[in-house]
Amino acid sequence: MVLVLFVICLVASGAVALVNNVTAEPIAKAQAQKVVAALKAVLPEFDNTPEAATVEGFEGVYYEAKSGDQTVGYAFESTSPNGFNGNVKLMVGFAVDGTIVNIEVLEQAETPGLGTNMTVADNVLLLSFRGKQAADVNMTVKKDGGDVDALTAATISSRAYTDAVARAYAAFKSVTTGEVNAYTSATQLKAQTENATTATEAPACGGCTKEEAQECGKGPHGNCGANCKHK
Amino acid sequence: MGKNLSTFTSGIVKNNPTFVLVLGMCPTLATTSSAANGMGMGAATMFVLIMSNIVISLIKNLIPDKVRIPAYIVVIASFVTVVQLLMQAYLPDLYNTLGVFIPLIVVNCIILGRAEAFASKNGVWASALDGAGIGLGFTLSLTLIGMVREILGNGQIFGMDLWQGGGALIFVLAPGAFIVLGYLMILFRKLTAKK
């Protein structure tokens, strides 16, 4: 009885191993093709074979595209965990000057017919980014005070998408400037700006008005310090 | 031949797995958001069903009664893994859409049900035909549900626009699956009762 079951398991696992051997290569190829297809879709024309690289402060990988010796752009495989049904994974392509060339959705499990519209060609979400200078786009949805048109009123999928683009842009800055730009989510960022505002509004420059302090060339009121001639 | 033919056709009409036996509801409800997805799921299940029916009817005399269920499960699971690997290699897009439901074919009660009720008592040829019939019935049912949901929900059929502007989204979402399944079941019963 045990022997029969053992033999059946042995034969079955042998057969599965065989199929695995045969299909391993096509599977790897299919996945590589998917990456190349996504890169072609999001980057300016390139003629090298971009290889996956990593950068500090960024969880995914990125690809550097070259035409001859000239770098023409970077593509970032960026994942946001904030999707409606799990991860939203995008391939975001930047030209060297920081323009967002195009964005491809690699993985998503959003609600069919609502969030899944992020994969539709020329959807409003994509149009909020495509062809724009990344630095000029306030990467939060309009409902939260940003520049991004949302797909639906509930904006969950749109926020996740925007989050993934923002992560990619932070990484793009790290790669191009060489500085580490750890990504901070929109909520963290909001908290930071609030802190910063409170700090700058503290009256520390004895006697002078805000406008006068700014003339010192040292920025807002609180920072003019020892160089302030109005002191 | 007459008996074989009736074995084959009974799976499509009289023993239709979705509308009459009401087996395998989980993939039926979950993967039929479009006609192509339903068809892909049905085809994968049909392949596993035919192959496992053949193998089980071949080895039915070797398996002791006490361990027959584990033995069947091993056979079925192997074929499902084979389908999964093949699909990943050659149909990556379909594989991405069906996702977790491919491995779940293992626990689809249609397959174990046919192994237990038919393949373990009948010859190889009859079992293969039974698998093909039930599998085809399942595929047709899933494709039909997928088509209805796609037309009503997106205004498309097999991804082609029938009209602009989409449709009632609810049919693409989970509740639509139940509604469409229910009405198709009524229709199916009414049509087959007349015969």
mmCIF file of C-alpha atoms in Angstrom, chain A residues 128-210:
data_model
loop_
_atom_site.group_PDB
_atom_site.id
_atom_site.type_symbol
_atom_site.label_atom_id
_atom_site.label_comp_id
_atom_site.label_asym_id
_atom_site.label_seq_id
_atom_site.Cartn_x
_atom_site.Cartn_y
_atom_site.Cartn_z
ATOM 1 C CA SER A 128 -1.108 63.452 -15.745
ATOM 2 C CA PHE A 129 2.492 62.292 -15.949
ATOM 3 C CA ARG A 130 3.450 61.448 -19.502
ATOM 4 C CA GLY A 131 5.681 63.937 -21.278
ATOM 5 C CA LYS A 132 5.899 66.168 -18.217
ATOM 6 C CA GLN A 133 8.942 67.317 -16.315
ATOM 7 C CA ALA A 134 8.788 65.207 -13.157
ATOM 8 C CA ALA A 135 9.947 68.093 -10.981
ATOM 9 C CA ASP A 136 6.963 70.216 -12.099
ATOM 10 C CA VAL A 137 4.350 67.651 -11.161
ATOM 11 C CA ASN A 138 3.021 67.704 -7.627
ATOM 12 C CA MET A 139 2.763 63.953 -7.229
ATOM 13 C CA THR A 140 -0.432 63.590 -5.269
ATOM 14 C CA VAL A 141 -3.957 63.217 -6.593
ATOM 15 C CA LYS A 142 -6.055 66.350 -7.048
ATOM 16 C CA LYS A 143 -8.299 65.327 -4.172
ATOM 17 C CA ASP A 144 -5.240 65.584 -1.905
ATOM 18 C CA GLY A 145 -4.131 68.881 -3.390
ATOM 19 C CA GLY A 146 -1.786 67.592 -6.082
ATOM 20 C CA ASP A 147 -1.711 67.738 -9.896
ATOM 21 C CA VAL A 148 -2.753 64.175 -10.705
ATOM 22 C CA ASP A 149 -6.140 63.392 -12.231
ATOM 23 C CA ALA A 150 -7.650 60.339 -10.542
ATOM 24 C CA LEU A 151 -9.308 57.442 -12.350
ATOM 25 C CA THR A 152 -12.260 57.195 -9.987
ATOM 26 C CA ALA A 153 -13.620 59.245 -7.129
ATOM 27 C CA ALA A 154 -12.318 56.798 -4.537
ATOM 28 C CA THR A 155 -8.717 57.392 -5.731
ATOM 29 C CA ILE A 156 -7.258 54.324 -3.986
ATOM 30 C CA SER A 157 -5.773 52.880 -7.151
ATOM 31 C CA SER A 158 -4.791 56.324 -8.378
ATOM 32 C CA ARG A 159 -2.982 57.068 -5.117
ATOM 33 C CA ALA A 160 -1.073 53.790 -5.338
ATOM 34 C CA TYR A 161 -0.105 54.565 -8.941
ATOM 35 C CA THR A 162 1.007 58.067 -8.018
ATOM 36 C CA ASP A 163 2.904 56.680 -5.049
ATOM 37 C CA ALA A 164 4.801 54.288 -7.321
ATOM 38 C CA VAL A 165 5.681 57.121 -9.731
ATOM 39 C CA ALA A 166 6.875 59.289 -6.854
ATOM 40 C CA ARG A 167 9.062 56.444 -5.613
ATOM 41 C CA ALA A 168 10.530 56.083 -9.086
ATOM 42 C CA TYR A 169 11.217 59.823 -9.271
ATOM 43 C CA ALA A 170 12.958 59.814 -5.884
ATOM 44 C CA ALA A 171 15.144 56.980 -7.152
ATOM 45 C CA PHE A 172 15.760 58.829 -10.418
ATOM 46 C CA LYS A 173 17.072 61.770 -8.420
ATOM 47 C CA SER A 174 19.328 59.436 -6.425
ATOM 48 C CA VAL A 175 20.755 57.941 -9.593
ATOM 49 C CA THR A 176 21.332 61.207 -11.429
ATOM 50 C CA THR A 177 22.628 63.283 -8.520
ATOM 51 C CA GLY A 178 24.430 60.512 -6.696
ATOM 52 C CA GLU A 179 22.756 61.553 -3.435
ATOM 53 C CA VAL A 180 20.599 59.168 -1.490
ATOM 54 C CA ASN A 181 16.976 60.158 -1.800
ATOM 55 C CA ALA A 182 15.041 57.843 0.424
ATOM 56 C CA TYR A 183 11.449 57.983 -0.658
ATOM 57 C CA THR A 184 8.986 59.448 1.781
ATOM 58 C CA SER A 185 5.319 58.810 1.238
ATOM 59 C CA ALA A 186 2.922 61.692 0.738
ATOM 60 C CA THR A 187 1.673 61.547 4.318
ATOM 61 C CA GLN A 188 5.187 61.618 5.769
ATOM 62 C CA LEU A 189 6.012 64.496 3.459
ATOM 63 C CA LYS A 190 2.967 66.401 4.641
ATOM 64 C CA ALA A 191 4.023 65.956 8.264
ATOM 65 C CA GLN A 192 7.506 67.217 7.398
ATOM 66 C CA THR A 193 6.286 70.367 5.674
ATOM 67 C CA GLU A 194 4.019 71.092 8.620
ATOM 68 C CA ASN A 195 6.989 70.803 10.962
ATOM 69 C CA ALA A 196 9.074 72.982 8.706
ATOM 70 C CA THR A 197 6.398 75.691 8.581
ATOM 71 C CA THR A 198 6.165 75.849 12.347
ATOM 72 C CA ALA A 199 9.931 76.129 12.591
ATOM 73 C CA THR A 200 10.216 79.010 10.128
ATOM 74 C CA GLU A 201 7.441 80.966 11.744
ATOM 75 C CA ALA A 202 9.196 81.132 15.108
ATOM 76 C CA PRO A 203 10.240 84.774 15.565
ATOM 77 C CA ALA A 204 13.950 84.555 16.317
ATOM 78 C CA CYS A 205 15.326 87.632 14.549
ATOM 79 C CA GLY A 206 15.058 90.305 17.158
ATOM 80 C CA GLY A 207 12.857 93.173 16.096
ATOM 81 C CA CYS A 208 12.983 93.028 12.294
ATOM 82 C CA THR A 209 9.935 92.252 10.193
ATOM 83 C CA LYS A 210 9.632 89.176 8.044
#
